[in-house]
Amino acid sequence: MENTLNNTSGKYLLELQDVCVSYAAGKNAVNKVSAGMESNTITAIMGPSGCGKSTLLRAINRMHELYPNIQTTGKILLKGEDVLKMNPMKVRRMAGMVFQQPNPFPTMSIYDNVIAGYKLNGIRLKRSEKDEIVETSLQNVGLWDEVKDTMTKKGSFLSGGQQQRLCIARALALKPELLLMDEPTSALDPISTNRIEELLLELKKQFTIVIVTHNMSQAARISDYSMFMYLGDLVEYDTTKQMFTKPKDKRTEDYLTGVFG
């Protein structure tokens, strides 16, 4: 595997060390992946369907523990602390997750959707604190002006693109170190996709983002670094510019030029 980034602990906000994820004994869906992500960067994880992209992303905030029989080994260091040894609730506060399909809680108002993470974690806040978190989070995703007069309406009342921005606001409300995004624009129209991409470039100033995407042009537009995965292996990891102009591995080149994928 080609990795031109020097993986010295302490340099990265997130560091993966020989991470393996298996759904069945003896067969890894993710196989010995090592990589480091610096603060305030966007890293795109690319590769054909079934290559382990989403599996790796979900391992970072321990979503696999919600399912039996999935084993994760190696080290996942977030600010130098091994995620696999931390309290799962703490991990999920530090590493917010946004999914492919916009999924606001259907019975909750827009306001309650943003603050839901605090309720789920049993964290009590004063009303003034809640108000501030909700307004800041919605402003961060460019949604405040669009919804400030309809905060008591259900989140499902919003358009698809607005719902996805609401889900991002919900993740940001807990003030995470890291934002994990699993194909967050694949269910959206081109205009909504463009708004989310612009939003991510803005959010990078405050957060570190790891995004799984099938969309190579999206990776080229917004990411600083790119990872190419194939059959569970990390084939190549480099700056996006380097990977898209001079990939070091023939499989990366074949994927980027549409030979397979």
Tab-separated table of C-alpha atoms in Angstrom:
chain	number	residue	atom	x	y	z
A	1	MET	CA	0.000	0.000	0.000
A	2	GLU	CA	1.274	3.420	-0.935
A	3	ASN	CA	1.088	6.008	1.833
A	4	THR	CA	3.208	9.092	1.437
A	5	LEU	CA	2.090	10.526	4.785
A	6	ASN	CA	4.436	9.946	7.689
A	7	ASN	CA	2.344	8.279	10.349
A	8	THR	CA	3.849	9.622	13.560
A	9	SER	CA	1.553	9.592	16.563
A	10	GLY	CA	0.676	13.022	17.861
A	11	LYS	CA	0.565	14.674	14.450
A	12	TYR	CA	-2.952	13.514	13.651
A	13	LEU	CA	-6.364	14.126	15.140
A	14	LEU	CA	-7.352	10.640	13.958
A	15	GLU	CA	-4.951	7.776	13.427
A	16	LEU	CA	-5.808	4.274	12.234
A	17	GLN	CA	-3.288	1.545	13.053
A	18	ASP	CA	-3.745	-1.895	11.472
A	19	VAL	CA	-7.529	-1.649	11.701
A	20	CYS	CA	-9.356	-4.862	10.770
A	21	VAL	CA	-13.122	-5.370	10.768
A	22	SER	CA	-14.659	-8.810	10.236
A	23	TYR	CA	-18.273	-9.918	9.935
A	24	ALA	CA	-17.310	-13.597	10.087
A	25	ALA	CA	-14.323	-15.407	11.553
A	26	GLY	CA	-11.315	-15.445	9.245
A	27	LYS	CA	-12.728	-13.004	6.675
A	28	ASN	CA	-11.911	-9.303	6.981
A	29	ALA	CA	-14.176	-6.706	5.382
A	30	VAL	CA	-11.462	-4.183	6.295
A	31	ASN	CA	-7.908	-5.478	6.340
A	32	LYS	CA	-5.044	-3.830	8.261
A	33	VAL	CA	-5.787	-0.232	7.335
A	34	SER	CA	-3.324	2.379	8.638
A	35	ALA	CA	-3.720	6.111	7.970
A	36	GLY	CA	-3.633	9.479	9.740
A	37	MET	CA	-5.966	12.471	9.347
A	38	GLU	CA	-4.848	15.970	10.328
A	39	SER	CA	-7.146	18.522	11.976
A	40	ASN	CA	-9.247	20.797	9.756
A	41	THR	CA	-8.961	18.635	6.659
A	42	ILE	CA	-11.433	16.685	4.538
A	43	THR	CA	-10.464	13.101	3.721
A	44	ALA	CA	-12.446	11.228	1.060
A	45	ILE	CA	-12.678	7.432	1.173
A	46	MET	CA	-13.327	6.055	-2.317
A	47	GLY	CA	-13.631	2.651	-3.918
A	48	PRO	CA	-16.120	0.307	-5.586
A	49	SER	CA	-19.167	-1.054	-3.744
A	50	GLY	CA	-18.309	-3.618	-1.090
A	51	CYS	CA	-14.680	-2.493	-0.715
A	52	GLY	CA	-15.005	-1.664	3.018
A	53	LYS	CA	-15.452	2.139	2.895
A	54	SER	CA	-18.576	2.400	5.038
A	55	THR	CA	-17.425	-0.453	7.267
A	56	LEU	CA	-14.227	1.456	8.080
A	57	LEU	CA	-16.110	4.706	8.677
A	58	ARG	CA	-18.558	3.045	11.088
A	59	ALA	CA	-15.711	1.401	12.998
A	60	ILE	CA	-14.372	4.861	13.885
A	61	ASN	CA	-17.352	5.678	16.091
A	62	ARG	CA	-18.037	2.061	17.091
A	63	MET	CA	-21.373	1.727	15.319
A	64	HIS	CA	-20.572	-1.942	14.709
A	65	GLU	CA	-21.137	-2.676	18.376
A	66	LEU	CA	-24.838	-2.247	17.718
A	67	TYR	CA	-24.650	-5.545	15.800
A	68	PRO	CA	-23.521	-8.965	17.086
A	69	ASN	CA	-20.543	-10.904	15.687
A	70	ILE	CA	-18.714	-7.918	14.152
A	71	GLN	CA	-15.096	-7.812	15.357
A	72	THR	CA	-12.844	-4.748	15.192
A	73	THR	CA	-9.122	-5.004	15.967
A	74	GLY	CA	-6.111	-2.710	15.743
A	75	LYS	CA	-6.077	0.847	17.102
A	76	ILE	CA	-8.227	3.852	16.255
A	77	LEU	CA	-6.664	6.856	18.001
A	78	LEU	CA	-8.731	10.030	18.365
A	79	LYS	CA	-6.665	12.813	19.938
A	80	GLY	CA	-4.253	10.077	21.035
A	81	GLU	CA	-6.887	8.024	22.872
A	82	ASP	CA	-7.897	4.567	21.594
A	83	VAL	CA	-11.537	4.735	20.525
A	84	LEU	CA	-11.891	0.962	20.996
A	85	LYS	CA	-11.156	1.348	24.724
A	86	MET	CA	-13.269	4.461	25.346
A	87	ASN	CA	-16.852	4.722	26.557
A	88	PRO	CA	-18.966	4.362	23.352
A	89	MET	CA	-21.111	7.385	24.283
A	90	LYS	CA	-17.972	9.527	24.604
A	91	VAL	CA	-16.754	8.269	21.219
A	92	ARG	CA	-20.053	9.181	19.547
A	93	ARG	CA	-19.951	12.661	21.043
A	94	MET	CA	-16.417	13.161	19.700
A	95	ALA	CA	-17.171	11.612	16.296
A	96	GLY	CA	-20.525	12.694	14.872
A	97	MET	CA	-22.103	10.620	12.090
A	98	VAL	CA	-24.189	11.660	9.075
A	99	PHE	CA	-25.759	8.978	6.903
A	100	GLN	CA	-26.641	8.524	3.243
A	101	GLN	CA	-30.374	9.069	3.654
A	102	PRO	CA	-31.431	12.192	5.572
A	103	ASN	CA	-32.878	10.797	8.806
A	104	PRO	CA	-34.333	13.479	11.083
A	105	PHE	CA	-36.305	11.929	13.935
A	106	PRO	CA	-39.813	11.985	12.422
A	107	THR	CA	-41.762	12.648	15.629
A	108	MET	CA	-39.504	15.494	16.777
A	109	SER	CA	-39.637	19.190	15.947
A	110	ILE	CA	-36.761	20.860	14.113
A	111	TYR	CA	-35.613	22.314	17.462
A	112	ASP	CA	-35.719	18.944	19.264
A	113	ASN	CA	-33.933	17.216	16.394
A	114	VAL	CA	-30.916	19.499	16.786
A	115	ILE	CA	-30.725	18.967	20.548
A	116	ALA	CA	-31.544	15.226	20.412
A	117	GLY	CA	-27.980	14.086	21.137
A	118	TYR	CA	-28.064	15.762	24.553
A	119	LYS	CA	-31.330	14.065	25.478
A	120	LEU	CA	-30.105	10.670	24.264
A	121	ASN	CA	-26.924	11.090	26.332
A	122	GLY	CA	-28.891	12.200	29.421
A	123	ILE	CA	-27.250	15.637	29.443
A	124	ARG	CA	-29.435	18.304	31.047
A	125	LEU	CA	-29.196	21.866	29.793
A	126	LYS	CA	-30.856	25.151	30.669
A	127	ARG	CA	-33.312	26.452	28.108
A	128	SER	CA	-30.963	29.339	27.261
A	129	GLU	CA	-28.112	26.862	26.621
A	130	LYS	CA	-30.348	24.770	24.370
A	131	ASP	CA	-31.452	27.859	22.456
A	132	GLU	CA	-27.851	28.899	21.871
A	133	ILE	CA	-26.747	25.424	20.732
A	134	VAL	CA	-29.723	25.100	18.367
A	135	GLU	CA	-29.199	28.524	16.809
A	136	THR	CA	-25.420	28.092	16.442
A	137	SER	CA	-25.757	24.592	14.965
A	138	LEU	CA	-28.389	25.691	12.456
A	139	GLN	CA	-26.326	28.752	11.527
A	140	ASN	CA	-23.306	26.483	10.997
A	141	VAL	CA	-25.234	24.561	8.332
A	142	GLY	CA	-26.859	27.649	6.767
A	143	LEU	CA	-30.350	26.602	7.881
A	144	TRP	CA	-31.178	29.107	10.624
A	145	ASP	CA	-32.724	31.785	8.419
A	146	GLU	CA	-34.779	29.162	6.597
A	147	VAL	CA	-36.318	27.539	9.704
A	148	LYS	CA	-36.142	30.040	12.597
A	149	ASP	CA	-39.868	30.798	12.287
A	150	THR	CA	-40.915	27.128	11.994
A	151	MET	CA	-38.860	25.524	14.788
A	152	THR	CA	-41.837	23.620	16.216
A	153	LYS	CA	-42.614	21.906	12.905
A	154	LYS	CA	-41.459	18.322	12.352
A	155	GLY	CA	-38.080	17.820	10.687
A	156	SER	CA	-39.817	15.763	7.996
A	157	PHE	CA	-41.556	18.972	6.851
A	158	LEU	CA	-38.269	20.110	5.265
A	159	SER	CA	-36.963	19.321	1.764
A	160	GLY	CA	-34.411	16.515	1.318
A	161	GLY	CA	-31.461	18.903	1.214
A	162	GLN	CA	-32.723	20.807	4.261
A	163	GLN	CA	-33.262	17.520	6.128
A	164	GLN	CA	-29.661	16.507	5.462
A	165	ARG	CA	-28.410	19.893	6.707
A	166	LEU	CA	-30.592	19.381	9.800
A	167	CYS	CA	-28.913	16.006	10.352
A	168	ILE	CA	-25.496	17.669	10.042
A	169	ALA	CA	-26.628	20.331	12.558
A	170	ARG	CA	-27.707	17.523	14.913
A	171	ALA	CA	-24.223	15.982	14.667
A	172	LEU	CA	-22.515	19.365	15.161
A	173	ALA	CA	-24.645	20.259	18.202
A	174	LEU	CA	-22.564	17.917	20.386
A	175	LYS	CA	-19.434	19.838	19.328
A	176	PRO	CA	-17.565	16.812	17.944
A	177	GLU	CA	-13.886	16.727	17.044
A	178	LEU	CA	-14.655	14.718	13.943
A	179	LEU	CA	-17.523	14.553	11.454
A	180	LEU	CA	-18.013	11.191	9.730
A	181	MET	CA	-20.171	11.270	6.589
A	182	ASP	CA	-21.370	8.201	4.677
A	183	GLU	CA	-22.265	9.372	1.152
A	184	PRO	CA	-24.208	12.353	2.535
A	185	THR	CA	-25.257	13.707	-0.872
A	186	SER	CA	-26.082	10.520	-2.804
A	187	ALA	CA	-29.830	10.894	-2.145
A	188	LEU	CA	-29.888	14.609	-3.015
A	189	ASP	CA	-30.433	16.624	-6.198
A	190	PRO	CA	-27.488	18.535	-7.759
A	191	ILE	CA	-28.422	21.904	-6.197
A	192	SER	CA	-28.696	20.408	-2.686
A	193	THR	CA	-25.470	18.481	-3.296
A	194	ASN	CA	-23.686	21.698	-4.214
A	195	ARG	CA	-24.940	23.393	-1.033
A	196	ILE	CA	-23.712	20.509	1.133
A	197	GLU	CA	-20.295	20.584	-0.575
A	198	GLU	CA	-19.983	24.337	0.021
A	199	LEU	CA	-21.052	23.751	3.610
A	200	LEU	CA	-18.361	21.099	4.168
A	201	LEU	CA	-15.647	23.437	2.894
A	202	GLU	CA	-16.871	26.008	5.417
A	203	LEU	CA	-17.163	23.475	8.275
A	204	LYS	CA	-13.579	22.324	7.668
A	205	LYS	CA	-12.448	25.529	9.398
A	206	GLN	CA	-13.899	24.206	12.674
A	207	PHE	CA	-14.051	20.422	12.247
A	208	THR	CA	-12.165	17.499	10.738
A	209	ILE	CA	-14.230	15.593	8.170
A	210	VAL	CA	-14.002	12.052	6.796
A	211	ILE	CA	-16.415	11.395	3.935
A	212	VAL	CA	-17.218	8.179	2.085
A	213	THR	CA	-18.165	8.989	-1.495
A	214	HIS	CA	-18.809	7.122	-4.755
A	215	ASN	CA	-18.589	10.459	-6.513
A	216	MET	CA	-15.018	10.943	-7.701
A	217	SER	CA	-15.622	14.488	-8.923
A	218	GLN	CA	-16.976	15.330	-5.460
A	219	ALA	CA	-13.806	13.969	-3.866
A	220	ALA	CA	-11.738	16.048	-6.297
A	221	ARG	CA	-13.748	19.191	-5.504
A	222	ILE	CA	-13.782	19.128	-1.711
A	223	SER	CA	-11.198	16.780	-0.202
A	224	ASP	CA	-7.625	17.506	0.838
A	225	TYR	CA	-6.678	13.819	1.052
A	226	SER	CA	-8.073	10.699	-0.581
A	227	MET	CA	-8.017	7.024	0.353
A	228	PHE	CA	-8.660	4.375	-2.292
A	229	MET	CA	-9.917	1.058	-0.941
A	230	TYR	CA	-10.313	-2.205	-2.810
A	231	LEU	CA	-11.480	-5.561	-1.414
A	232	GLY	CA	-10.974	-4.365	2.164
A	233	ASP	CA	-7.420	-3.112	1.607
A	234	LEU	CA	-6.235	0.491	1.613
A	235	VAL	CA	-4.510	0.530	-1.772
A	236	GLU	CA	-3.421	4.148	-1.802
A	237	TYR	CA	-3.599	7.205	0.459
A	238	ASP	CA	-2.286	10.585	-0.618
A	239	THR	CA	-3.194	14.196	-1.186
A	240	THR	CA	-6.211	14.334	-3.482
A	241	LYS	CA	-4.266	16.369	-6.024
A	242	GLN	CA	-1.473	13.784	-6.159
A	243	MET	CA	-3.849	10.817	-6.361
A	244	PHE	CA	-5.972	12.312	-9.124
A	245	THR	CA	-3.028	13.477	-11.232
A	246	LYS	CA	-0.379	10.798	-10.565
A	247	PRO	CA	-1.774	7.725	-8.796
A	248	LYS	CA	0.975	5.358	-7.703
A	249	ASP	CA	-1.002	2.115	-7.949
A	250	LYS	CA	-2.430	0.737	-11.207
A	251	ARG	CA	-5.684	-0.243	-9.431
A	252	THR	CA	-6.192	3.370	-8.311
A	253	GLU	CA	-5.593	4.598	-11.840
A	254	ASP	CA	-8.019	2.029	-13.258
A	255	TYR	CA	-10.703	3.076	-10.774
A	256	LEU	CA	-10.246	6.796	-11.391
A	257	THR	CA	-10.357	6.335	-15.174
A	258	GLY	CA	-13.480	4.132	-15.038
A	259	VAL	CA	-11.886	0.801	-15.972
A	260	PHE	CA	-13.754	-0.721	-13.006
A	261	GLY	CA	-15.942	0.447	-10.155
